[in-house]
Short mmCIF file of C-alpha atoms and ligand atoms in Angstrom, two decimals:
data_model
loop_
_atom_site.label_atom_id
_atom_site.label_comp_id
_atom_site.label_asym_id
_atom_site.label_seq_id
_atom_site.Cartn_x
_atom_site.Cartn_y
_atom_site.Cartn_z
CA MET B 1 3.58 -37.24 82.60
CA ALA B 2 1.02 -34.86 83.03
CA LYS B 3 -1.50 -35.37 85.85
CA LYS B 4 -5.31 -35.69 85.32
CA LEU B 5 -7.92 -33.87 86.23
CA ALA B 6 -11.82 -35.11 86.76
CA VAL B 7 -13.21 -31.43 86.97
CA ILE B 8 -16.86 -32.53 87.73
CA GLY B 9 -19.70 -30.37 86.01
CA ALA B 10 -19.27 -27.65 83.17
CA GLY B 11 -21.28 -24.49 84.44
CA LEU B 12 -19.96 -21.35 85.53
CA MET B 13 -17.18 -22.38 87.84
CA GLY B 14 -15.91 -26.31 86.51
CA SER B 15 -15.80 -24.69 83.26
CA GLY B 16 -12.65 -21.40 84.82
CA ILE B 17 -11.74 -24.39 86.34
CA ALA B 18 -10.61 -26.54 83.51
CA GLN B 19 -9.60 -24.05 81.65
CA VAL B 20 -6.98 -22.64 83.69
CA SER B 21 -6.18 -26.41 84.35
CA ALA B 22 -5.36 -27.69 80.86
CA GLN B 23 -3.74 -23.57 80.37
CA ALA B 24 -1.48 -25.16 83.32
CA GLY B 25 -0.72 -28.44 81.42
CA TRP B 26 -2.91 -30.94 83.36
CA ASP B 27 -4.80 -33.00 81.09
CA VAL B 28 -8.22 -32.26 82.04
CA VAL B 29 -11.14 -34.30 81.45
CA LEU B 30 -14.91 -32.20 81.57
CA ARG B 31 -18.00 -34.03 83.07
CA ASP B 32 -21.51 -32.64 82.87
CA VAL B 33 -25.06 -34.54 82.39
CA THR B 34 -26.35 -32.74 79.29
CA ASP B 35 -24.11 -32.73 75.89
CA GLU B 36 -25.44 -29.04 75.65
CA ALA B 37 -23.45 -28.36 79.49
CA LEU B 38 -20.26 -29.44 77.75
CA THR B 39 -20.67 -26.80 75.25
CA ARG B 40 -21.44 -24.29 76.83
CA GLY B 41 -18.69 -24.39 78.79
CA THR B 42 -16.15 -24.84 76.07
CA ASP B 43 -17.74 -22.34 74.16
CA GLY B 44 -16.63 -19.95 77.19
CA ILE B 45 -13.77 -21.90 77.67
CA ARG B 46 -12.96 -20.67 73.91
CA ALA B 47 -14.14 -17.60 74.12
CA SER B 48 -11.90 -16.71 77.22
CA TYR B 49 -9.01 -18.04 75.72
CA ASP B 50 -9.67 -15.85 72.82
CA LYS B 51 -9.59 -12.80 75.20
CA PHE B 52 -6.50 -13.67 76.83
CA VAL B 53 -4.68 -14.22 73.25
CA SER B 54 -6.19 -10.52 71.91
CA LYS B 55 -4.52 -8.54 75.26
CA GLY B 56 -1.21 -10.22 74.72
CA LYS B 57 -1.47 -13.08 77.37
CA LEU B 58 -1.23 -15.78 75.82
CA THR B 59 -0.47 -17.27 72.21
CA ALA B 60 -2.40 -18.27 69.89
CA GLU B 61 -0.21 -21.58 70.34
CA GLU B 62 -0.14 -22.06 73.82
CA ALA B 63 -3.99 -21.15 73.62
CA GLU B 64 -4.82 -23.84 70.83
CA ALA B 65 -2.37 -26.42 72.81
CA ALA B 66 -4.53 -25.83 76.20
CA LEU B 67 -7.73 -26.40 74.09
CA GLY B 68 -6.51 -30.21 72.91
CA ARG B 69 -5.93 -30.71 77.07
CA ILE B 70 -9.19 -30.42 77.65
CA THR B 71 -12.07 -33.27 76.69
CA THR B 72 -15.22 -33.77 77.48
CA THR B 73 -17.68 -36.46 78.52
CA THR B 74 -20.93 -37.24 80.03
CA ASP B 75 -19.61 -40.84 81.24
CA LEU B 76 -18.65 -40.23 84.46
CA ASP B 77 -16.44 -43.73 84.60
CA ALA B 78 -14.30 -41.02 82.32
CA ALA B 79 -13.09 -39.70 86.00
CA ALA B 80 -11.54 -42.59 86.86
CA ASP B 81 -8.04 -42.10 86.45
CA ALA B 82 -7.87 -38.81 87.33
CA ASP B 83 -5.37 -37.91 89.71
CA VAL B 84 -7.24 -34.92 91.65
CA VAL B 85 -11.41 -34.51 91.52
CA VAL B 86 -12.62 -31.06 91.44
CA GLU B 87 -16.92 -31.03 91.35
CA ALA B 88 -18.23 -27.84 90.43
CA VAL B 89 -22.49 -28.62 90.45
CA PHE B 90 -25.33 -26.80 91.75
CA GLU B 91 -24.85 -25.92 95.11
CA ARG B 92 -27.20 -29.16 96.85
CA ILE B 93 -25.64 -31.55 99.10
CA ASP B 94 -28.16 -34.18 98.19
CA VAL B 95 -26.78 -33.83 94.56
CA LYS B 96 -22.78 -33.04 95.85
CA ARG B 97 -23.03 -36.29 97.98
CA GLU B 98 -24.45 -38.64 94.86
CA ILE B 99 -21.42 -37.61 92.97
CA PHE B 100 -19.24 -38.48 95.83
CA ARG B 101 -20.44 -42.04 96.62
CA ALA B 102 -20.31 -42.74 92.64
CA LEU B 103 -16.66 -41.47 92.70
CA ASP B 104 -15.50 -43.32 95.53
CA GLY B 105 -15.98 -46.31 93.90
CA LEU B 106 -14.73 -45.85 90.15
CA VAL B 107 -11.39 -43.71 90.95
CA LYS B 108 -7.83 -45.25 92.53
CA ASP B 109 -7.14 -44.77 96.32
CA GLU B 110 -5.03 -42.25 96.46
CA THR B 111 -7.56 -39.63 94.28
CA ILE B 112 -7.78 -36.79 96.37
CA LEU B 113 -11.57 -35.47 95.88
CA ALA B 114 -12.35 -31.79 95.99
CA SER B 115 -15.30 -29.69 96.42
CA ASN B 116 -15.82 -26.38 95.03
CA THR B 117 -18.91 -25.65 97.26
CA SER B 118 -19.00 -22.01 99.11
CA ALA B 119 -21.16 -22.90 101.92
CA ILE B 120 -22.24 -26.81 102.64
CA PRO B 121 -19.71 -28.28 104.69
CA ILE B 122 -17.09 -30.52 103.28
CA THR B 123 -17.69 -33.33 106.57
CA LYS B 124 -20.81 -33.84 105.26
CA ILE B 125 -20.19 -34.42 101.56
CA ALA B 126 -17.04 -36.84 102.95
CA ALA B 127 -19.53 -38.40 104.89
CA ALA B 128 -20.92 -40.31 101.53
CA THR B 129 -17.02 -41.78 101.12
CA GLU B 130 -14.65 -44.69 101.96
CA ARG B 131 -12.64 -41.50 102.12
CA PRO B 132 -13.23 -38.33 103.87
CA GLU B 133 -9.80 -38.51 104.90
CA ARG B 134 -8.86 -37.55 101.24
CA VAL B 135 -12.19 -35.42 100.68
CA VAL B 136 -11.09 -30.67 100.97
CA GLY B 137 -12.91 -28.32 100.20
CA THR B 138 -11.31 -25.54 96.95
CA HIS B 139 -13.09 -23.00 96.95
CA PHE B 140 -11.87 -21.44 94.00
CA PHE B 141 -13.31 -17.69 92.99
CA SER B 142 -15.36 -16.04 89.61
CA PRO B 143 -14.58 -15.01 87.51
CA VAL B 144 -11.86 -18.32 88.32
CA PRO B 145 -9.32 -17.18 84.78
CA MET B 146 -9.24 -13.57 87.12
CA MET B 147 -9.82 -13.87 90.46
CA ARG B 148 -6.22 -15.53 92.77
CA LEU B 149 -7.70 -16.57 95.88
CA CYS B 150 -8.31 -20.93 96.88
CA GLU B 151 -10.08 -20.98 100.20
CA LEU B 152 -8.24 -24.26 100.55
CA VAL B 153 -11.06 -26.45 103.57
CA ARG B 154 -10.66 -28.89 106.05
CA GLY B 155 -13.18 -31.35 106.49
CA HIS B 156 -13.52 -33.02 109.84
CA LYS B 157 -10.75 -35.43 108.80
CA THR B 158 -9.26 -33.89 105.92
CA SER B 159 -5.88 -35.76 105.97
CA ASP B 160 -2.45 -33.37 106.08
CA GLU B 161 -1.34 -35.10 102.63
CA THR B 162 -4.55 -34.82 101.00
CA LEU B 163 -4.85 -30.72 102.41
CA ALA B 164 -1.12 -30.52 101.22
CA THR B 165 -2.17 -32.64 97.30
CA ALA B 166 -5.05 -29.88 96.99
CA ARG B 167 -2.29 -27.33 97.67
CA GLU B 168 -0.18 -28.26 95.23
CA PHE B 169 -2.26 -28.75 92.46
CA ALA B 170 -4.87 -25.06 93.32
CA GLU B 171 -1.30 -23.61 93.01
CA SER B 172 0.00 -25.20 90.10
CA VAL B 173 -2.85 -23.51 88.34
CA GLY B 174 -1.70 -20.50 89.20
CA LYS B 175 -3.60 -19.60 92.67
CA THR B 176 -3.24 -18.47 96.10
CA CYS B 177 -3.97 -21.14 98.85
CA ILE B 178 -5.57 -19.93 102.44
CA VAL B 179 -6.65 -22.48 104.59
CA VAL B 180 -9.66 -22.51 107.00
CA ASN B 181 -8.77 -25.70 109.61
CA ARG B 182 -12.30 -26.18 111.01
CA ASP B 183 -15.16 -27.04 109.01
CA VAL B 184 -17.52 -23.65 109.68
CA ALA B 185 -20.67 -22.70 108.62
CA GLY B 186 -19.02 -20.21 105.70
CA PHE B 187 -15.60 -20.44 106.28
CA VAL B 188 -13.40 -17.60 106.25
CA THR B 189 -13.99 -15.21 102.95
CA THR B 190 -18.39 -16.06 103.94
CA ARG B 191 -17.62 -14.93 107.11
CA LEU B 192 -14.78 -11.41 106.97
CA ILE B 193 -17.79 -10.96 103.26
CA SER B 194 -21.36 -11.29 105.31
CA ALA B 195 -19.61 -9.12 108.46
CA LEU B 196 -19.06 -6.08 106.39
CA ILE B 197 -22.76 -6.30 104.40
CA VAL B 198 -24.50 -6.48 107.88
CA GLU B 199 -22.60 -3.54 109.23
CA ALA B 200 -22.73 -1.27 106.96
CA THR B 201 -26.53 -2.54 105.60
CA LYS B 202 -26.90 -1.45 110.02
CA LEU B 203 -24.80 1.95 109.33
CA TYR B 204 -26.95 2.58 105.73
CA GLU B 205 -31.07 1.34 107.71
CA SER B 206 -30.17 3.24 110.52
CA GLY B 207 -29.20 6.58 108.73
CA VAL B 208 -26.12 6.90 109.42
CA ALA B 209 -25.07 7.17 105.97
CA THR B 210 -26.06 6.65 102.70
CA ALA B 211 -24.64 3.92 101.32
CA GLU B 212 -22.62 5.59 98.31
CA ASP B 213 -19.92 6.69 101.43
CA ILE B 214 -20.61 3.52 103.30
CA ASP B 215 -18.88 1.99 99.89
CA THR B 216 -16.40 5.35 98.80
CA ALA B 217 -15.26 5.26 103.72
CA CYS B 218 -14.63 0.98 101.58
CA LYS B 219 -12.95 1.34 98.57
CA LEU B 220 -10.79 4.77 99.21
CA GLY B 221 -10.32 4.39 103.64
CA PHE B 222 -9.53 0.34 102.65
CA GLY B 223 -8.61 0.43 99.01
CA HIS B 224 -11.16 -2.50 98.67
CA ALA B 225 -11.75 -2.73 94.83
CA MET B 226 -16.03 -2.65 95.89
CA GLY B 227 -17.96 -1.47 98.30
CA PRO B 228 -19.73 -3.15 100.43
CA LEU B 229 -23.45 -2.79 98.99
CA ALA B 230 -21.93 -2.21 95.34
CA THR B 231 -20.94 -6.41 96.08
CA ALA B 232 -24.47 -7.05 97.97
CA ASP B 233 -26.07 -5.87 94.94
CA LEU B 234 -23.89 -8.20 92.66
CA THR B 235 -24.02 -11.10 94.74
CA GLY B 236 -27.27 -11.00 95.37
CA VAL B 237 -29.03 -9.71 98.53
CA ASP B 238 -31.05 -13.41 98.60
CA ILE B 239 -27.40 -14.64 98.10
CA LEU B 240 -26.42 -12.40 101.47
CA LEU B 241 -29.50 -13.04 103.09
CA HIS B 242 -29.36 -16.96 103.02
CA ALA B 243 -25.34 -17.20 103.67
CA THR B 244 -25.65 -14.77 105.98
CA GLU B 245 -28.17 -17.17 108.23
CA ASN B 246 -26.90 -19.99 107.82
CA ILE B 247 -23.29 -18.77 109.66
CA TYR B 248 -26.26 -16.81 111.88
CA THR B 249 -28.09 -20.82 112.86
CA GLU B 250 -24.72 -22.65 113.38
CA SER B 251 -22.61 -19.55 114.98
CA GLN B 252 -25.71 -18.06 117.55
CA ASP B 253 -23.01 -15.18 116.93
CA GLU B 254 -25.14 -11.74 117.23
CA LYS B 255 -23.35 -10.07 114.86
CA PHE B 256 -24.58 -12.23 111.45
CA ALA B 257 -27.90 -11.19 112.69
CA PRO B 258 -29.83 -10.11 109.49
CA PRO B 259 -30.66 -7.00 109.38
CA GLU B 260 -34.33 -5.88 109.09
CA LEU B 261 -33.47 -4.01 106.44
CA MET B 262 -32.27 -7.10 103.79
CA ARG B 263 -35.09 -9.14 104.64
CA ARG B 264 -37.95 -6.92 104.18
CA MET B 265 -35.13 -6.34 100.32
CA VAL B 266 -35.13 -9.97 100.23
CA ASP B 267 -39.32 -9.45 100.61
CA ALA B 268 -40.35 -6.65 98.03
CA GLY B 269 -37.78 -8.06 95.25
CA ASP B 270 -35.06 -5.50 95.70
CA ILE B 271 -32.57 -8.82 95.93
CA GLY B 272 -29.52 -6.38 93.65
CA ARG B 273 -28.83 -6.07 90.11
CA LYS B 274 -30.50 -8.60 89.06
CA SER B 275 -33.91 -7.42 89.04
CA GLY B 276 -32.97 -3.83 88.81
CA GLN B 277 -33.12 -3.01 92.51
CA GLY B 278 -30.55 -3.40 96.12
CA PHE B 279 -29.11 -0.22 98.02
CA TYR B 280 -28.50 1.43 94.65
CA ARG B 281 -31.12 1.41 90.65
CA TYR B 282 -30.08 -0.33 87.80
N1 NAD Q 301 -20.90 -18.41 91.09
C1 NAD Q 301 -19.56 -17.83 91.70
O1 NAD Q 301 -19.91 -17.63 92.00
C2 NAD Q 301 -19.11 -19.42 92.69
C3 NAD Q 301 -18.78 -19.11 93.72
C4 NAD Q 301 -17.60 -20.35 93.83
C5 NAD Q 301 -18.46 -21.27 93.79
N2 NAD Q 301 -18.94 -21.44 94.14
C6 NAD Q 301 -20.11 -23.09 93.68
O2 NAD Q 301 -18.80 -24.08 92.46
C7 NAD Q 301 -20.32 -24.31 92.62
C8 NAD Q 301 -20.61 -24.24 90.04
O3 NAD Q 301 -20.69 -22.97 90.76
P1 NAD Q 301 -21.05 -23.33 89.29
O4 NAD Q 301 -21.44 -20.88 89.54
O5 NAD Q 301 -20.81 -23.17 88.72
O6 NAD Q 301 -22.96 -22.93 89.32
P2 NAD Q 301 -23.62 -23.34 87.71
O7 NAD Q 301 -25.01 -23.59 87.98
O8 NAD Q 301 -23.36 -22.31 86.25
O9 NAD Q 301 -22.63 -25.02 87.14
C9 NAD Q 301 -23.77 -26.50 87.36
C10 NAD Q 301 -23.33 -27.68 87.04
O10 NAD Q 301 -22.98 -28.43 86.92
C11 NAD Q 301 -23.83 -29.50 86.04
N3 NAD Q 301 -24.35 -30.69 87.07
C12 NAD Q 301 -25.54 -31.13 87.60
N4 NAD Q 301 -25.51 -32.19 88.26
C13 NAD Q 301 -23.94 -32.93 87.06
C14 NAD Q 301 -23.65 -33.70 88.38
N5 NAD Q 301 -24.50 -34.85 88.02
N6 NAD Q 301 -23.55 -34.17 87.53
C15 NAD Q 301 -22.02 -33.49 86.36
N7 NAD Q 301 -22.10 -32.38 86.70
C16 NAD Q 301 -23.81 -31.78 86.10
C17 NAD Q 301 -25.31 -28.91 86.01
O11 NAD Q 301 -25.48 -29.83 84.28
C18 NAD Q 301 -24.37 -27.20 85.33
O12 NAD Q 301 -23.67 -27.17 83.86
C19 NAD Q 301 -21.55 -24.59 93.49
O13 NAD Q 301 -21.55 -25.12 94.63
C20 NAD Q 301 -21.56 -23.40 93.85
O14 NAD Q 301 -21.39 -23.08 94.72
C21 NAD Q 301 -20.51 -20.36 93.08
#
């Protein structure tokens, strides 16, 4: 019998996780708070399947079958018989803790509860439940159907068994996992990219090299798909400043101290692609 996955939140990430899971044979129930959000989510999934079909990466029958494995609901109770639950709602700790508290009273004892948070400590989310050993981070990357990485995060009490179940789930939907053994701010991926972007910003602000040359160095020298300053513009300089500040506050490690230029760019509204100006003009 197919295993059942509940995905809480039908936004960009939740719908992507539902999409790859249904394609891999999971029965998926996708839950959001409004019908509009669910419709947006499933429209996105359908459009993405269509793209894979037109590229010959999926047959129309496979896409139809996968869509047929996804049901949508605004009722959290529909998660009651799930084997795995992945939460992908707004990045707000109060909202996440409330959902985990409710899920804890609802799902089977053996069900694991995973969060797709990019930055909130898993331990803080797990503490809202009576099953912190069965709470884990499954940090998928955007766009989920394209990006192969899933960063698994152990909270302070996450059990080996839970981590193994989370890995089994992520691998079953085609992802390669890395494990973050301690619940540190920024996990592994945000720490790495923050350190690189902070150093790239310092090199740029002190006139050592142009933005273009710093990015070219990373692309041609290290094989990165995108340079750090272009990545900062794409992600949003404001989002990165916030992430870097969080890591710096927790670690007190000087290499994460946000450079002055990053702060001034955010003050001035030059936050990247979404504002038309960041390290580059758009
Ligand atoms: N966007 C990214 O690139 C990215 C990458 C990795 C991780 N994340 C993380 O994934 C999570 C989701 O991000 P997103 O970009 O998909 O957000 P999003 O804004 O696209 O979607 C969030 C969805 O959650 C829904 N929601 C809010 N409260 C809810 C509730 N109580 N029950 C059910 N649904 C609820 C909203 O209606 C919305 O549809 C966040 O924790 C984010 O930090 C995002």
